mmCIF file of N, CA and C in Angstrom:
data_model
loop_
_atom_site.group_PDB
_atom_site.id
_atom_site.type_symbol
_atom_site.label_atom_id
_atom_site.label_comp_id
_atom_site.label_asym_id
_atom_site.label_seq_id
_atom_site.Cartn_x
_atom_site.Cartn_y
_atom_site.Cartn_z
ATOM 1 N N UNK X 1 -17.048 -72.561 -2.771
ATOM 2 C CA UNK X 1 -15.801 -72.818 -3.225
ATOM 3 C C UNK X 1 -14.647 -72.339 -2.486
ATOM 4 N N UNK X 2 -14.116 -73.506 -2.376
ATOM 5 C CA UNK X 2 -12.652 -72.987 -1.350
ATOM 6 C C UNK X 2 -11.488 -72.181 -2.124
ATOM 7 N N UNK X 3 -11.086 -71.147 -1.477
ATOM 8 C CA UNK X 3 -10.094 -70.239 -1.937
ATOM 9 C C UNK X 3 -8.940 -69.977 -1.287
ATOM 10 N N UNK X 4 -8.125 -69.451 -1.808
ATOM 11 C CA UNK X 4 -6.730 -68.982 -0.968
ATOM 12 C C UNK X 4 -6.517 -67.486 -1.032
ATOM 13 N N UNK X 5 -6.512 -66.827 0.012
ATOM 14 C CA UNK X 5 -6.135 -65.241 -0.221
ATOM 15 C C UNK X 5 -4.716 -65.066 0.083
ATOM 16 N N UNK X 6 -3.863 -64.631 -0.880
ATOM 17 C CA UNK X 6 -2.401 -64.537 -0.842
ATOM 18 C C UNK X 6 -2.086 -63.010 -0.433
ATOM 19 N N UNK X 7 -1.202 -62.695 0.579
ATOM 20 C CA UNK X 7 -1.068 -61.097 0.874
ATOM 21 C C UNK X 7 0.309 -60.914 0.646
ATOM 22 N N UNK X 8 0.837 -60.046 -0.320
ATOM 23 C CA UNK X 8 1.953 -59.863 -0.531
ATOM 24 C C UNK X 8 2.264 -58.334 -0.177
ATOM 25 N N UNK X 9 3.207 -58.108 0.926
ATOM 26 C CA UNK X 9 3.305 -56.916 1.577
ATOM 27 C C UNK X 9 4.324 -56.080 0.933
ATOM 28 N N UNK X 10 4.196 -54.579 0.763
ATOM 29 C CA UNK X 10 5.129 -53.871 0.180
ATOM 30 C C UNK X 10 5.149 -52.731 0.989
ATOM 31 N N UNK X 11 6.465 -52.300 1.568
ATOM 32 C CA UNK X 11 6.699 -51.151 2.189
ATOM 33 C C UNK X 11 6.692 -50.049 1.736
ATOM 34 N N UNK X 12 6.267 -48.891 2.238
ATOM 35 C CA UNK X 12 6.165 -47.545 1.780
ATOM 36 C C UNK X 12 7.457 -47.363 1.053
ATOM 37 N N UNK X 13 7.648 -46.273 0.239
ATOM 38 C CA UNK X 13 8.786 -46.033 -0.537
ATOM 39 C C UNK X 13 8.927 -44.376 -0.127
ATOM 40 N N UNK X 14 9.956 -43.974 0.040
ATOM 41 C CA UNK X 14 10.229 -42.633 0.214
ATOM 42 C C UNK X 14 10.372 -41.916 -1.184
ATOM 43 N N UNK X 15 10.650 -42.566 -2.294
ATOM 44 C CA UNK X 15 10.162 -41.895 -3.552
ATOM 45 C C UNK X 15 9.147 -42.043 -4.025
ATOM 46 N N UNK X 16 8.133 -41.141 -4.207
ATOM 47 C CA UNK X 16 6.818 -41.357 -4.660
ATOM 48 C C UNK X 16 6.667 -42.071 -6.054
ATOM 49 N N UNK X 17 7.575 -41.288 -6.890
ATOM 50 C CA UNK X 17 7.337 -41.767 -8.298
ATOM 51 C C UNK X 17 8.040 -43.279 -8.566
ATOM 52 N N UNK X 18 9.009 -43.686 -7.729
ATOM 53 C CA UNK X 18 9.245 -45.205 -7.683
ATOM 54 C C UNK X 18 8.297 -46.099 -7.112
ATOM 55 N N UNK X 19 7.403 -45.702 -6.184
ATOM 56 C CA UNK X 19 6.437 -46.437 -5.569
ATOM 57 C C UNK X 19 5.337 -46.659 -6.863
ATOM 58 N N UNK X 20 4.917 -45.267 -7.429
ATOM 59 C CA UNK X 20 3.871 -45.457 -8.293
ATOM 60 C C UNK X 20 4.210 -46.485 -9.608
ATOM 61 N N UNK X 21 5.604 -46.570 -9.878
ATOM 62 C CA UNK X 21 5.904 -47.288 -10.731
ATOM 63 C C UNK X 21 5.655 -48.893 -10.497
ATOM 64 N N UNK X 22 6.385 -48.963 -9.315
ATOM 65 C CA UNK X 22 6.278 -50.521 -8.662
ATOM 66 C C UNK X 22 4.828 -50.798 -8.499
ATOM 67 N N UNK X 23 3.727 -49.982 -7.984
ATOM 68 C CA UNK X 23 2.368 -50.341 -8.098
ATOM 69 C C UNK X 23 1.926 -50.701 -9.214
ATOM 70 N N UNK X 24 2.134 -49.884 -10.236
ATOM 71 C CA UNK X 24 1.584 -50.085 -11.521
ATOM 72 C C UNK X 24 2.184 -51.452 -11.912
ATOM 73 N N UNK X 25 3.435 -51.802 -11.873
ATOM 74 C CA UNK X 25 4.084 -53.120 -12.228
ATOM 75 C C UNK X 25 3.272 -54.300 -11.551
ATOM 76 N N UNK X 26 3.159 -54.263 -10.231
ATOM 77 C CA UNK X 26 2.258 -55.078 -9.598
ATOM 78 C C UNK X 26 0.786 -55.404 -9.967
ATOM 79 N N UNK X 27 0.125 -54.111 -10.268
ATOM 80 C CA UNK X 27 -1.083 -54.433 -10.873
ATOM 81 C C UNK X 27 -1.382 -54.951 -12.100
ATOM 82 N N UNK X 28 -0.175 -54.709 -13.029
ATOM 83 C CA UNK X 28 -0.313 -55.312 -14.295
ATOM 84 C C UNK X 28 -0.043 -56.913 -14.179
ATOM 85 N N UNK X 29 0.914 -57.284 -13.471
ATOM 86 C CA UNK X 29 1.312 -58.695 -13.419
ATOM 87 C C UNK X 29 -0.009 -59.083 -12.690
ATOM 88 N N UNK X 30 -0.783 -58.872 -11.686
ATOM 89 C CA UNK X 30 -1.890 -59.442 -11.184
ATOM 90 C C UNK X 30 -2.895 -59.482 -12.237
ATOM 91 N N UNK X 31 -3.315 -58.362 -12.907
ATOM 92 C CA UNK X 31 -4.271 -58.461 -13.791
ATOM 93 C C UNK X 31 -3.806 -59.485 -15.052
ATOM 94 N N UNK X 32 -2.622 -59.672 -15.292
ATOM 95 C CA UNK X 32 -2.278 -60.645 -16.272
ATOM 96 C C UNK X 32 -2.689 -61.806 -15.688
ATOM 97 N N UNK X 33 -1.866 -62.439 -14.458
ATOM 98 C CA UNK X 33 -2.294 -63.419 -13.928
ATOM 99 C C UNK X 33 -3.859 -63.880 -13.619
ATOM 100 N N UNK X 34 -4.650 -62.770 -13.613
ATOM 101 C CA UNK X 34 -6.308 -63.071 -13.639
ATOM 102 C C UNK X 34 -6.737 -63.254 -15.076
ATOM 103 N N UNK X 35 -6.116 -62.989 -15.968
ATOM 104 C CA UNK X 35 -6.589 -63.605 -17.381
ATOM 105 C C UNK X 35 -6.269 -64.673 -17.792
ATOM 106 N N UNK X 36 -5.296 -65.351 -17.090
ATOM 107 C CA UNK X 36 -4.848 -66.538 -17.596
ATOM 108 C C UNK X 36 -5.631 -67.909 -17.227
ATOM 109 N N UNK X 37 -5.934 -68.834 -17.873
ATOM 110 C CA UNK X 37 -6.789 -69.873 -17.459
ATOM 111 C C UNK X 37 -6.276 -71.050 -18.415
ATOM 112 N N UNK X 38 -5.915 -72.115 -17.303
ATOM 113 C CA UNK X 38 -5.450 -73.170 -18.100
ATOM 114 C C UNK X 38 -5.093 -74.311 -16.539
ATOM 115 N N UNK X 39 -5.599 -75.731 -16.858
ATOM 116 C CA UNK X 39 -5.675 -76.420 -15.698
ATOM 117 C C UNK X 39 -4.368 -76.559 -15.088
ATOM 118 N N UNK X 40 -3.161 -76.334 -15.542
ATOM 119 C CA UNK X 40 -1.950 -76.507 -14.835
ATOM 120 C C UNK X 40 -1.262 -75.009 -14.410
ATOM 121 N N UNK X 41 -2.316 -74.242 -14.189
ATOM 122 C CA UNK X 41 -1.788 -72.931 -13.569
ATOM 123 C C UNK X 41 -2.979 -72.515 -12.357
ATOM 124 N N UNK X 42 -2.535 -71.976 -11.383
ATOM 125 C CA UNK X 42 -3.301 -71.644 -10.266
ATOM 126 C C UNK X 42 -4.261 -70.569 -10.764
ATOM 127 N N UNK X 43 -5.270 -70.672 -10.679
ATOM 128 C CA UNK X 43 -6.389 -69.485 -11.216
ATOM 129 C C UNK X 43 -6.363 -68.385 -10.042
ATOM 130 N N UNK X 44 -6.429 -66.925 -10.709
ATOM 131 C CA UNK X 44 -6.556 -66.091 -9.615
ATOM 132 C C UNK X 44 -7.797 -65.411 -10.116
ATOM 133 N N UNK X 45 -8.675 -65.063 -9.144
ATOM 134 C CA UNK X 45 -10.165 -65.080 -9.379
ATOM 135 C C UNK X 45 -10.313 -63.158 -9.281
ATOM 136 N N UNK X 46 -9.650 -62.746 -8.218
ATOM 137 C CA UNK X 46 -9.621 -61.292 -7.705
ATOM 138 C C UNK X 46 -8.388 -60.838 -6.996
ATOM 139 N N UNK X 47 -8.271 -59.507 -7.385
ATOM 140 C CA UNK X 47 -7.130 -58.936 -6.797
ATOM 141 C C UNK X 47 -7.435 -57.638 -6.226
ATOM 142 N N UNK X 48 -6.876 -57.054 -5.257
ATOM 143 C CA UNK X 48 -6.961 -55.665 -4.902
ATOM 144 C C UNK X 48 -5.600 -55.279 -4.314
ATOM 145 N N UNK X 49 -5.125 -53.901 -4.377
ATOM 146 C CA UNK X 49 -3.931 -53.444 -4.044
ATOM 147 C C UNK X 49 -4.250 -51.997 -3.098
ATOM 148 N N UNK X 50 -4.025 -52.360 -1.784
ATOM 149 C CA UNK X 50 -4.650 -51.504 -0.786
ATOM 150 C C UNK X 50 -3.633 -51.031 0.328
ATOM 151 N N UNK X 51 -3.659 -49.766 0.887
ATOM 152 C CA UNK X 51 -2.867 -49.336 1.919
ATOM 153 C C UNK X 51 -3.102 -50.262 3.123
ATOM 154 N N UNK X 52 -2.107 -50.689 3.953
ATOM 155 C CA UNK X 52 -2.475 -51.393 5.286
ATOM 156 C C UNK X 52 -2.176 -50.668 6.437
ATOM 157 N N UNK X 53 -0.954 -49.867 6.397
ATOM 158 C CA UNK X 53 -0.526 -48.890 7.513
ATOM 159 C C UNK X 53 -0.190 -47.642 7.061
ATOM 160 N N UNK X 54 0.013 -46.491 7.824
ATOM 161 C CA UNK X 54 0.767 -45.428 7.280
ATOM 162 C C UNK X 54 1.569 -44.918 8.267
ATOM 163 N N UNK X 55 2.535 -44.406 8.035
ATOM 164 C CA UNK X 55 3.487 -43.822 9.305
ATOM 165 C C UNK X 55 3.375 -42.315 9.499
ATOM 166 N N UNK X 56 4.133 -41.841 10.492
ATOM 167 C CA UNK X 56 4.012 -40.229 10.765
ATOM 168 C C UNK X 56 4.494 -39.597 9.565
ATOM 169 N N UNK X 57 5.546 -40.252 8.680
ATOM 170 C CA UNK X 57 5.934 -39.375 7.668
ATOM 171 C C UNK X 57 5.176 -39.599 6.365
ATOM 172 N N UNK X 58 3.828 -40.011 6.624
ATOM 173 C CA UNK X 58 3.286 -40.364 5.590
ATOM 174 C C UNK X 58 3.141 -41.427 4.318
ATOM 175 N N UNK X 59 4.213 -42.265 4.806
ATOM 176 C CA UNK X 59 4.699 -43.427 3.888
ATOM 177 C C UNK X 59 3.880 -44.574 4.508
ATOM 178 N N UNK X 60 3.268 -45.537 3.421
ATOM 179 C CA UNK X 60 2.298 -46.317 3.709
ATOM 180 C C UNK X 60 3.044 -47.808 3.411
ATOM 181 N N UNK X 61 2.560 -48.855 3.967
ATOM 182 C CA UNK X 61 2.805 -50.157 3.623
ATOM 183 C C UNK X 61 1.694 -50.683 2.880
ATOM 184 N N UNK X 62 1.640 -51.345 1.867
ATOM 185 C CA UNK X 62 0.897 -51.456 0.899
ATOM 186 C C UNK X 62 0.724 -53.182 0.743
ATOM 187 N N UNK X 63 -0.654 -53.888 0.585
ATOM 188 C CA UNK X 63 -0.772 -54.944 0.368
ATOM 189 C C UNK X 63 -1.425 -55.514 -0.942
ATOM 190 N N UNK X 64 -0.762 -56.211 -1.644
ATOM 191 C CA UNK X 64 -1.508 -56.924 -2.715
ATOM 192 C C UNK X 64 -2.056 -58.202 -2.389
ATOM 193 N N UNK X 65 -3.631 -57.970 -2.203
ATOM 194 C CA UNK X 65 -4.425 -59.297 -2.021
ATOM 195 C C UNK X 65 -4.895 -59.690 -3.157
ATOM 196 N N UNK X 66 -4.612 -61.229 -3.356
ATOM 197 C CA UNK X 66 -5.275 -61.912 -4.446
ATOM 198 C C UNK X 66 -5.744 -63.161 -3.866
ATOM 199 N N UNK X 67 -7.204 -63.343 -4.530
ATOM 200 C CA UNK X 67 -8.281 -64.493 -4.156
ATOM 201 C C UNK X 67 -7.751 -65.577 -5.441
ATOM 202 N N UNK X 68 -7.109 -66.414 -5.118
ATOM 203 C CA UNK X 68 -6.825 -67.536 -5.930
ATOM 204 C C UNK X 68 -7.553 -68.940 -5.391
ATOM 205 N N UNK X 69 -7.419 -69.839 -6.575
ATOM 206 C CA UNK X 69 -7.708 -71.235 -6.539
ATOM 207 C C UNK X 69 -6.982 -71.757 -5.209
ATOM 208 N N UNK X 70 -7.636 -72.764 -4.496
ATOM 209 C CA UNK X 70 -7.086 -73.243 -3.508
ATOM 210 C C UNK X 70 -6.242 -74.803 -3.980
ATOM 211 N N UNK X 71 -5.045 -75.126 -3.720
ATOM 212 C CA UNK X 71 -4.394 -76.140 -4.004
ATOM 213 C C UNK X 71 -4.479 -77.052 -2.857
ATOM 214 N N UNK X 72 -5.380 -78.121 -2.854
ATOM 215 C CA UNK X 72 -5.768 -78.945 -1.537
ATOM 216 C C UNK X 72 -4.180 -79.587 -1.242
ATOM 217 N N UNK X 73 -3.017 -79.771 -1.748
ATOM 218 C CA UNK X 73 -1.942 -80.299 -1.386
ATOM 219 C C UNK X 73 -1.001 -79.221 -0.916
ATOM 220 N N UNK X 74 -1.335 -77.798 -1.024
ATOM 221 C CA UNK X 74 -0.266 -76.771 -1.064
ATOM 222 C C UNK X 74 0.614 -76.488 -2.065
ATOM 223 N N UNK X 75 1.702 -75.951 -2.075
ATOM 224 C CA UNK X 75 2.585 -75.436 -3.035
ATOM 225 C C UNK X 75 3.309 -76.899 -3.574
ATOM 226 N N UNK X 76 4.033 -76.568 -4.743
ATOM 227 C CA UNK X 76 4.783 -77.704 -5.064
ATOM 228 C C UNK X 76 6.003 -77.809 -4.420
ATOM 229 N N UNK X 77 6.585 -76.695 -3.892
ATOM 230 C CA UNK X 77 7.477 -76.715 -2.958
ATOM 231 C C UNK X 77 7.217 -77.447 -1.470
ATOM 232 N N UNK X 78 5.950 -77.461 -1.087
ATOM 233 C CA UNK X 78 5.618 -77.997 0.092
ATOM 234 C C UNK X 78 5.437 -79.279 -0.247
ATOM 235 N N UNK X 79 4.921 -79.803 -1.309
ATOM 236 C CA UNK X 79 5.058 -81.191 -1.582
ATOM 237 C C UNK X 79 6.118 -81.877 -1.673
ATOM 238 N N UNK X 80 7.274 -81.189 -2.383
ATOM 239 C CA UNK X 80 8.352 -81.892 -2.434
ATOM 240 C C UNK X 80 9.334 -81.919 -0.995
ATOM 241 N N UNK X 81 9.177 -80.818 -0.146
ATOM 242 C CA UNK X 81 9.597 -80.819 1.091
ATOM 243 C C UNK X 81 9.235 -81.759 2.254
ATOM 244 N N UNK X 82 7.724 -82.089 1.687
ATOM 245 C CA UNK X 82 7.385 -83.348 2.730
ATOM 246 C C UNK X 82 7.502 -84.640 2.422
ATOM 247 N N UNK X 83 8.362 -84.759 1.246
ATOM 248 C CA UNK X 83 8.635 -86.157 0.961
ATOM 249 C C UNK X 83 7.915 -86.891 0.388
ATOM 250 N N UNK X 84 6.437 -86.759 -0.203
ATOM 251 C CA UNK X 84 5.488 -87.303 -0.641
ATOM 252 C C UNK X 84 6.042 -87.757 -2.186
ATOM 253 N N UNK X 85 6.954 -87.317 -2.588
ATOM 254 C CA UNK X 85 7.428 -87.807 -3.959
ATOM 255 C C UNK X 85 8.638 -89.020 -3.813
ATOM 256 N N UNK X 86 8.772 -89.129 -2.617
ATOM 257 C CA UNK X 86 9.835 -90.144 -2.162
ATOM 258 C C UNK X 86 9.470 -91.545 -1.542
ATOM 259 N N UNK X 87 9.956 -92.435 -2.197
ATOM 260 C CA UNK X 87 9.577 -93.856 -1.746
ATOM 261 C C UNK X 87 10.540 -94.073 -0.608
ATOM 262 N N UNK X 88 10.135 -93.835 0.726
ATOM 263 C CA UNK X 88 11.124 -94.175 1.880
ATOM 264 C C UNK X 88 11.569 -95.290 2.073
ATOM 265 N N UNK X 89 10.686 -96.595 1.744
ATOM 266 C CA UNK X 89 11.051 -97.743 1.974
ATOM 267 C C UNK X 89 12.133 -98.179 1.082
ATOM 268 N N UNK X 90 11.860 -97.598 -0.445
ATOM 269 C CA UNK X 90 12.868 -98.095 -1.744
ATOM 270 C C UNK X 90 14.137 -97.145 -1.484
ATOM 271 N N UNK X 91 13.748 -96.069 -0.985
ATOM 272 C CA UNK X 91 14.962 -94.740 -0.719
ATOM 273 C C UNK X 91 15.143 -94.421 -2.511
ATOM 274 N N UNK X 92 14.148 -94.401 -3.174
ATOM 275 C CA UNK X 92 13.974 -93.495 -4.383
ATOM 276 C C UNK X 92 12.891 -92.915 -4.649
ATOM 277 N N UNK X 93 13.253 -91.704 -5.700
ATOM 278 C CA UNK X 93 11.876 -91.085 -5.780
ATOM 279 C C UNK X 93 10.820 -91.672 -6.410
ATOM 280 N N UNK X 94 9.591 -91.534 -6.220
ATOM 281 C CA UNK X 94 8.545 -91.880 -6.938
ATOM 282 C C UNK X 94 8.459 -91.478 -8.505
ATOM 283 N N UNK X 95 9.298 -92.044 -9.362
ATOM 284 C CA UNK X 95 9.381 -91.449 -10.877
ATOM 285 C C UNK X 95 8.174 -91.111 -11.395
ATOM 286 N N UNK X 96 7.209 -92.004 -11.436
ATOM 287 C CA UNK X 96 5.817 -91.961 -12.207
ATOM 288 C C UNK X 96 5.213 -90.376 -11.678
ATOM 289 N N UNK X 97 5.187 -90.140 -10.334
ATOM 290 C CA UNK X 97 4.649 -89.049 -9.851
ATOM 291 C C UNK X 97 5.529 -87.698 -10.278
ATOM 292 N N UNK X 98 6.769 -88.016 -10.359
ATOM 293 C CA UNK X 98 7.856 -86.736 -10.314
ATOM 294 C C UNK X 98 7.721 -86.548 -12.038
ATOM 295 N N UNK X 99 7.429 -87.341 -13.074
ATOM 296 C CA UNK X 99 7.488 -87.283 -14.471
ATOM 297 C C UNK X 99 6.025 -86.749 -14.802
ATOM 298 N N UNK X 100 5.086 -86.947 -13.861
ATOM 299 C CA UNK X 100 3.478 -86.577 -14.233
ATOM 300 C C UNK X 100 3.728 -84.827 -13.583
ATOM 301 N N UNK X 101 4.432 -84.651 -12.647
ATOM 302 C CA UNK X 101 4.349 -83.405 -12.270
ATOM 303 C C UNK X 101 5.117 -82.587 -13.125
ATOM 304 N N UNK X 102 6.267 -82.865 -13.702
ATOM 305 C CA UNK X 102 7.195 -82.337 -14.623
ATOM 306 C C UNK X 102 6.622 -82.052 -16.073
ATOM 307 N N UNK X 103 5.622 -82.945 -16.149
ATOM 308 C CA UNK X 103 4.600 -82.765 -17.426
ATOM 309 C C UNK X 103 3.777 -81.751 -17.272
ATOM 310 N N UNK X 104 2.958 -81.490 -16.222
ATOM 311 C CA UNK X 104 2.074 -80.750 -15.971
ATOM 312 C C UNK X 104 2.509 -79.262 -15.782
ATOM 313 N N UNK X 105 3.875 -79.131 -15.175
ATOM 314 C CA UNK X 105 4.345 -77.909 -15.096
ATOM 315 C C UNK X 105 4.964 -77.119 -16.607
ATOM 316 N N UNK X 106 5.649 -78.209 -17.409
ATOM 317 C CA UNK X 106 5.880 -78.058 -18.619
ATOM 318 C C UNK X 106 4.668 -77.587 -19.548
ATOM 319 N N UNK X 107 3.439 -78.106 -19.406
ATOM 320 C CA UNK X 107 2.361 -77.492 -20.062
ATOM 321 C C UNK X 107 1.571 -76.300 -19.549
ATOM 322 N N UNK X 108 1.715 -75.956 -18.374
ATOM 323 C CA UNK X 108 1.585 -74.704 -17.959
ATOM 324 C C UNK X 108 2.456 -73.733 -18.398
ATOM 325 N N UNK X 109 3.907 -74.061 -18.383
ATOM 326 C CA UNK X 109 4.754 -72.966 -19.035
ATOM 327 C C UNK X 109 4.550 -72.738 -20.394
ATOM 328 N N UNK X 110 4.150 -73.775 -21.344
ATOM 329 C CA UNK X 110 4.056 -73.668 -22.448
ATOM 330 C C UNK X 110 2.841 -72.898 -22.761
ATOM 331 N N UNK X 111 1.785 -73.019 -21.838
ATOM 332 C CA UNK X 111 0.652 -72.061 -22.096
ATOM 333 C C UNK X 111 0.949 -70.610 -22.045
ATOM 334 N N UNK X 112 1.881 -70.453 -20.919
ATOM 335 C CA UNK X 112 2.211 -69.036 -20.553
ATOM 336 C C UNK X 112 3.131 -68.344 -21.683
ATOM 337 N N UNK X 113 3.901 -69.139 -22.482
ATOM 338 C CA UNK X 113 4.656 -68.949 -23.242
ATOM 339 C C UNK X 113 4.297 -68.728 -24.576
ATOM 340 N N UNK X 114 2.855 -69.221 -25.028
ATOM 341 C CA UNK X 114 2.253 -68.874 -26.085
ATOM 342 C C UNK X 114 1.790 -67.897 -26.020
ATOM 343 N N UNK X 115 1.216 -67.429 -24.858
ATOM 344 C CA UNK X 115 0.806 -65.876 -24.809
ATOM 345 C C UNK X 115 1.649 -64.812 -24.617
ATOM 346 N N UNK X 116 2.940 -65.279 -25.179
ATOM 347 C CA UNK X 116 3.972 -64.131 -24.938
ATOM 348 C C UNK X 116 4.204 -63.503 -23.577
ATOM 349 N N UNK X 117 4.384 -64.477 -22.712
ATOM 350 C CA UNK X 117 4.605 -63.957 -21.340
ATOM 351 C C UNK X 117 5.689 -64.784 -21.060
ATOM 352 N N UNK X 118 6.829 -63.993 -19.894
ATOM 353 C CA UNK X 118 7.834 -64.595 -19.652
ATOM 354 C C UNK X 118 7.778 -64.632 -18.346
ATOM 355 N N UNK X 119 7.547 -66.108 -17.756
ATOM 356 C CA UNK X 119 7.601 -66.079 -16.190
ATOM 357 C C UNK X 119 9.162 -65.890 -15.570
ATOM 358 N N UNK X 120 9.220 -65.060 -14.556
ATOM 359 C CA UNK X 120 10.341 -64.458 -13.725
ATOM 360 C C UNK X 120 10.622 -65.527 -12.462
ATOM 361 N N UNK X 121 9.605 -66.234 -12.267
ATOM 362 C CA UNK X 121 9.800 -66.931 -10.901
ATOM 363 C C UNK X 121 10.523 -68.404 -11.361
#
């Protein structure tokens, strides 16, 4: 099964309490994502939060590594930026595709909201 590995980097923080709170929040959100299952959401199969570097002051850079479902066409932003939703010959958007995507996004968001989750992105 093809997968994508996402890496989100977090720089070391001088205030250890602030870092601990940030780490707990990140792990909670990753766990929440891993528990969601809907055809209009990208699946998260596994995640790990681990140090990647340590400075002389003892501060570490950390990375959240997430193994996710691979989207064969890339991100929605990538599809929009590529012009695939635009009929270049007619100089108009391909409305059937746009409406389908909007419906898919709405269904995914409805699922998230039905689980009492607020999406911040």
